[in-house]
Short mmCIF file of C-alpha atoms in Angstrom, two decimals:
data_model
loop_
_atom_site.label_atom_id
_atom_site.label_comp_id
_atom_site.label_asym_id
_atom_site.label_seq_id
_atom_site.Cartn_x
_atom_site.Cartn_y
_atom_site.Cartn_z
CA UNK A 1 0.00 0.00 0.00
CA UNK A 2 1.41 3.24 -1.20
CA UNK A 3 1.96 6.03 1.92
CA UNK A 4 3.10 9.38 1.24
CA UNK A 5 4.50 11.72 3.95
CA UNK A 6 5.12 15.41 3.92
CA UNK A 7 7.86 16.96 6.44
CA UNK A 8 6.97 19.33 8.29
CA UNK A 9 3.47 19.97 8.83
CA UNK A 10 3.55 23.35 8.24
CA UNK A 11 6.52 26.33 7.65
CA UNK A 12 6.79 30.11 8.07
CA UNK A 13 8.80 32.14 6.46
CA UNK A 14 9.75 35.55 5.61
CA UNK A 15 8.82 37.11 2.26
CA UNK A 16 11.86 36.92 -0.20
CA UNK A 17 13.45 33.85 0.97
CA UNK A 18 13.70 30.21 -1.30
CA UNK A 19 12.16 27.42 0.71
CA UNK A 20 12.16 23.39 0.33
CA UNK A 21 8.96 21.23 0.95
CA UNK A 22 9.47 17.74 0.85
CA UNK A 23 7.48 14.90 0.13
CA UNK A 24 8.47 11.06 0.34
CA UNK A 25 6.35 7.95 -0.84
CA UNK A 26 7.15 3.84 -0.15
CA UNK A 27 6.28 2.50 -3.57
CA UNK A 28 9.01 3.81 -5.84
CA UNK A 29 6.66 2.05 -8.44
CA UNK A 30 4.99 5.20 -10.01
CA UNK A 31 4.69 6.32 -13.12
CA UNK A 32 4.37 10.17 -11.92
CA UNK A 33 3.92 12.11 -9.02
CA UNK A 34 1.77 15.68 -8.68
CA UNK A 35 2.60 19.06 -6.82
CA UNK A 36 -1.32 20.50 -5.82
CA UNK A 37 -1.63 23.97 -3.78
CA UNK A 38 -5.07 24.69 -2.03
CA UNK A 39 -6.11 27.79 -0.52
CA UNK A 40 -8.12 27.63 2.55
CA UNK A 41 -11.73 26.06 1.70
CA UNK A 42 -11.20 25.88 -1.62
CA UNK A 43 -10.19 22.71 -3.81
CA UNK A 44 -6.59 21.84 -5.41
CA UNK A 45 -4.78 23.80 -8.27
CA UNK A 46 -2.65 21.14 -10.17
CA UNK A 47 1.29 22.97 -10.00
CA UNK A 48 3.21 20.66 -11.76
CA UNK A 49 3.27 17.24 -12.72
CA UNK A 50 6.42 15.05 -12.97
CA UNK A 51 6.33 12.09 -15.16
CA UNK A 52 8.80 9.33 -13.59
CA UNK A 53 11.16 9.50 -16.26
CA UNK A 54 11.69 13.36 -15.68
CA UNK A 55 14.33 14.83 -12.65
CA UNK A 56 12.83 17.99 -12.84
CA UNK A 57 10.33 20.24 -13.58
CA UNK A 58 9.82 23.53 -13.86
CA UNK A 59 7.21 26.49 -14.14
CA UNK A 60 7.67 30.28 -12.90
CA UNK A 61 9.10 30.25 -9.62
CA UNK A 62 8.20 26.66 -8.95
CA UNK A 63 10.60 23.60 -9.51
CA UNK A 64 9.55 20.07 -8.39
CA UNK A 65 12.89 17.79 -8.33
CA UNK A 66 11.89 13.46 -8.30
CA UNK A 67 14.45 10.94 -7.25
CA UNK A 68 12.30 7.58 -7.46
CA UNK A 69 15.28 5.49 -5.97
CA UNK A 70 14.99 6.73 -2.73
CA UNK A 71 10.74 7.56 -3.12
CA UNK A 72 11.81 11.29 -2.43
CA UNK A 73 10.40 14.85 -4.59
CA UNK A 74 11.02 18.59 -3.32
CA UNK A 75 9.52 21.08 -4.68
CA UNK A 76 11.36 24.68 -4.41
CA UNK A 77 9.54 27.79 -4.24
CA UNK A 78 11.89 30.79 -5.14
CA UNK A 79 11.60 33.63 -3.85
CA UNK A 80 8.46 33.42 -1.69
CA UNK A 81 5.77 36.08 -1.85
CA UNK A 82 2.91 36.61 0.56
CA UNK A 83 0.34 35.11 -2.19
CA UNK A 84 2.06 31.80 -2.39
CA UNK A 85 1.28 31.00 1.17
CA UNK A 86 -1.58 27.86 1.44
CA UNK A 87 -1.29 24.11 2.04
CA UNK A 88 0.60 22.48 -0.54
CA UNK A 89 0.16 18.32 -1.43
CA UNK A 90 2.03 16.08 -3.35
CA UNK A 91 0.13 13.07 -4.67
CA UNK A 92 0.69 9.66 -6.63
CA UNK A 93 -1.26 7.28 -8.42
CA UNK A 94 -2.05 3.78 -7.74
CA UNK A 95 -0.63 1.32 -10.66
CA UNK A 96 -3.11 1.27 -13.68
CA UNK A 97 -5.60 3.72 -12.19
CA UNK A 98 -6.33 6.97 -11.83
CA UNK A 99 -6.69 7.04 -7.79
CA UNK A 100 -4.25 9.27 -6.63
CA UNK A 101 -2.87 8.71 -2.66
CA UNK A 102 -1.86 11.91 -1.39
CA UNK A 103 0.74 13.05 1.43
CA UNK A 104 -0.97 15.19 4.51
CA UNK A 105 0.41 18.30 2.88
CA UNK A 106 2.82 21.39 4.47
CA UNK A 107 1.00 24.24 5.35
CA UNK A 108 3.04 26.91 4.55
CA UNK A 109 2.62 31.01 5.91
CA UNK A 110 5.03 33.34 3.98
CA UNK A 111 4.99 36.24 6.29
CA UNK A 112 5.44 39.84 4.75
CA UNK B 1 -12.53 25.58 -21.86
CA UNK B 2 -14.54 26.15 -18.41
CA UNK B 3 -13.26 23.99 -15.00
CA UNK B 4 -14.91 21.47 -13.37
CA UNK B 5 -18.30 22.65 -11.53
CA UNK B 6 -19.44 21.24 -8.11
CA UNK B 7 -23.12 21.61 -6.95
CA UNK B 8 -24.30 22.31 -4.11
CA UNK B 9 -21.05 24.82 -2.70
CA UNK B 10 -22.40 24.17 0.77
CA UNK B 11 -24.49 22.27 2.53
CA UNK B 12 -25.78 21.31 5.83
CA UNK B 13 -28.20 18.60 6.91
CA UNK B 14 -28.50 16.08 9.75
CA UNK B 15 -27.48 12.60 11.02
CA UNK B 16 -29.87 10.02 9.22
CA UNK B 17 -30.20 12.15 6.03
CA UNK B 18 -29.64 10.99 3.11
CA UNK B 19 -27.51 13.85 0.22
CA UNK B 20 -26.63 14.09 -3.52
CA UNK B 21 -23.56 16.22 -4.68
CA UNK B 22 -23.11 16.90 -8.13
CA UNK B 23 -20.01 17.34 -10.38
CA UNK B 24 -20.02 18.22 -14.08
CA UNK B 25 -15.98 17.74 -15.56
CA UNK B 26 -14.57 19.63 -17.57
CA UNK B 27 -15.60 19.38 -21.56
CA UNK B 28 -13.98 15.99 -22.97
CA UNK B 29 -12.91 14.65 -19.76
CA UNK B 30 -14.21 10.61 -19.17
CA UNK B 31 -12.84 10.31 -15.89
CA UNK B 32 -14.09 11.46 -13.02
CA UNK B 33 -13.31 11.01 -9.40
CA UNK B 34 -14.11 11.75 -6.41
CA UNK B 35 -12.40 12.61 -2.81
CA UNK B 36 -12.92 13.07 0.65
CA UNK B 37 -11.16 15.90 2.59
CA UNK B 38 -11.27 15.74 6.50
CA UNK B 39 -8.94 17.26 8.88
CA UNK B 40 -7.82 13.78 10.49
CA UNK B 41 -7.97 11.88 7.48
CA UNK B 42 -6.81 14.11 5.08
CA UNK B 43 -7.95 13.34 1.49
CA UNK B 44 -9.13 10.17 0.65
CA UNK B 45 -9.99 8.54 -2.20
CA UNK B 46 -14.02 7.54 -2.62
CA UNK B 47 -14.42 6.34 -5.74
CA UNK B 48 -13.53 6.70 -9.84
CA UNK B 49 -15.94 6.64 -12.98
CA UNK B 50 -15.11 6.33 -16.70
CA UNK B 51 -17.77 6.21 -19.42
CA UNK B 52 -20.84 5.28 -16.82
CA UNK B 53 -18.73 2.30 -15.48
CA UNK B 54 -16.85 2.48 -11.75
CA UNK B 55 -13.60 1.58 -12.34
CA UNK B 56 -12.27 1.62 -8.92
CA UNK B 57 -13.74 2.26 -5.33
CA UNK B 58 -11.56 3.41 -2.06
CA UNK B 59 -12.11 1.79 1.66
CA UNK B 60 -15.52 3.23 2.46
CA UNK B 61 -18.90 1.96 3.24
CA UNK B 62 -21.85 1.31 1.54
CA UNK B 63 -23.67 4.36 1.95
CA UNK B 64 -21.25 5.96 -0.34
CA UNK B 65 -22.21 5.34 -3.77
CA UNK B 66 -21.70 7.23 -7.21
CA UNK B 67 -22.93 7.24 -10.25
CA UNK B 68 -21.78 8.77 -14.02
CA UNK B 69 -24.17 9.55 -16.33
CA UNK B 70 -23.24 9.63 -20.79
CA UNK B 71 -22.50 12.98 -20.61
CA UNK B 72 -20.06 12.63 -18.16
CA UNK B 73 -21.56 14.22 -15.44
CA UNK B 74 -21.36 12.23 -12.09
CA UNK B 75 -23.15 12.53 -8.87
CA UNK B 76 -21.91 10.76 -5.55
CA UNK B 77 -24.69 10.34 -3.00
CA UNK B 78 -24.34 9.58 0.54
CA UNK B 79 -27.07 8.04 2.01
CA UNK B 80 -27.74 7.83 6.29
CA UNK B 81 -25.63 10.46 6.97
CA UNK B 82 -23.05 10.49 10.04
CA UNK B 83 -21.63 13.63 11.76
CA UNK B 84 -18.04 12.27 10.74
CA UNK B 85 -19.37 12.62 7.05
CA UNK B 86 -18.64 16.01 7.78
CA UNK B 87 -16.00 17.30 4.82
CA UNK B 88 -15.05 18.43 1.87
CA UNK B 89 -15.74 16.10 -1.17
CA UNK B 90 -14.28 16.88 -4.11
CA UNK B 91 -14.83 15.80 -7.32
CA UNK B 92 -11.76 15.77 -10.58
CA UNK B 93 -11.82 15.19 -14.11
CA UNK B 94 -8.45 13.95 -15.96
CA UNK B 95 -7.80 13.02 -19.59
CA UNK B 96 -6.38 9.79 -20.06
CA UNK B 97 -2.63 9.59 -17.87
CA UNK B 98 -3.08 13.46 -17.36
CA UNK B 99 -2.84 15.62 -14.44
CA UNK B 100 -6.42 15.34 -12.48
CA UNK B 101 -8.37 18.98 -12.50
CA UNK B 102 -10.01 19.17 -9.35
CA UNK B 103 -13.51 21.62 -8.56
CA UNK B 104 -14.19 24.30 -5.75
CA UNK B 105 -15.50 21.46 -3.65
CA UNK B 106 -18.75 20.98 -1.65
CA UNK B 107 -18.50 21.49 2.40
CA UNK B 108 -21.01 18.97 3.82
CA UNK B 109 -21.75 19.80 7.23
CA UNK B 110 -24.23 17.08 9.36
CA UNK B 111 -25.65 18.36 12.25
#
């Protein structure tokens, strides 16, 4: 059964700096892995998706990095504004479906 | 193209009730799937439709049950309600081995 954890629960900031969430997963078996933000109350935006024969990805300020050897992704947010603060959760699929097992997510408070 | 659309936003009813939510995906999309957010349990998968048939189904009881209709459109329905069916269910649509585009949501509250 596929778990997915996300260290730490949650992360402040100040505006301006580069931060690190990380996400890890037990079944290396995956064929891609997702990067979702949600804003309080609200459902999940879709960042970036990593297919497992990608390292990297990148849009904007967002780069998601996936190491499938050790069941590890990041995903590095530079410069942090006051806007990109909300709970962030990486997610994988089962094998041959479209379920998707997601980690408990980092809530994370860029403070101005 | 427009996003996926949840109906009701909000609702509230009470234990023993019986409630319908309603997702229409986004234009072209077979897939649709639905989710369970709690604050102890995080999200969970409920279950996932593809042209009218349920392909797969997560770890919850019988009183959860969906349906897809040949448009697409799916409706989950949740029948004898419990105050821990208290959440926010969420409903996606994905292309074939795309990304899955998830809706606003609909905050069930049981009283």
């Amino acid at each position: 059964k596929q778990e997915v954890t996300q260290i730490p629960a949650a992360l402040s900031v100040p505006e301006g700096e580069n931060l690190v969430l990380n996400c890890s997963f037990t079944d290396s078996a995956i064929y891609n892995l997702q990067w979702f933000r949600q804003d309080p109350g609200k459902g999940l935006t879709s960042l970036l998706l990593i297919q497992s024969s990608q390292r990297e990805q990148t849009s904007g300020r967002l780069n998601a990095s996936l190491d499938k050897s050790s069941g590890r992704s990041t995903l590095y947010i530079a410069a942090s504004q006051p806007g990109d603060s909300a709970t962030y959760l990486c997610a994988v699929p089962s094998r041959g479906n479209e379920k998707l097992t997601f980690g408990t997510g980092t809530r994370l408070t860029i403070i101005p | 193209k427009a996003g996926v659309t949840q109906t009701p936003r909000y609702l509230i009813k009470t234990r023993g009730q019986q409630v319908t939510l309603s997702c229409s995906p986004i234009s072209g999309h077979r897939s649709v799937s639905w989710y369970q957010q709690t604050p102890g349990q995080g999200l969970q998968f409920l279950f996932e439709y593809f042209s009218e048939t349920q392909r797969n189904k997560g770890n919850f009881p019988g009183r959860f049950s969906g349906r897809q209709f040949s448009n697409s459109r799916s409706e989950m329905n949740v029948s004898t309600l419990e105050l821990g069916d208290s959440a926010l269910y969420l409903c996606a649509s994905s292309p074939p081995g795309d990304t899955q585009y998830f809706g606003p949501g609909t905050r069930l509250t049981v009283l």
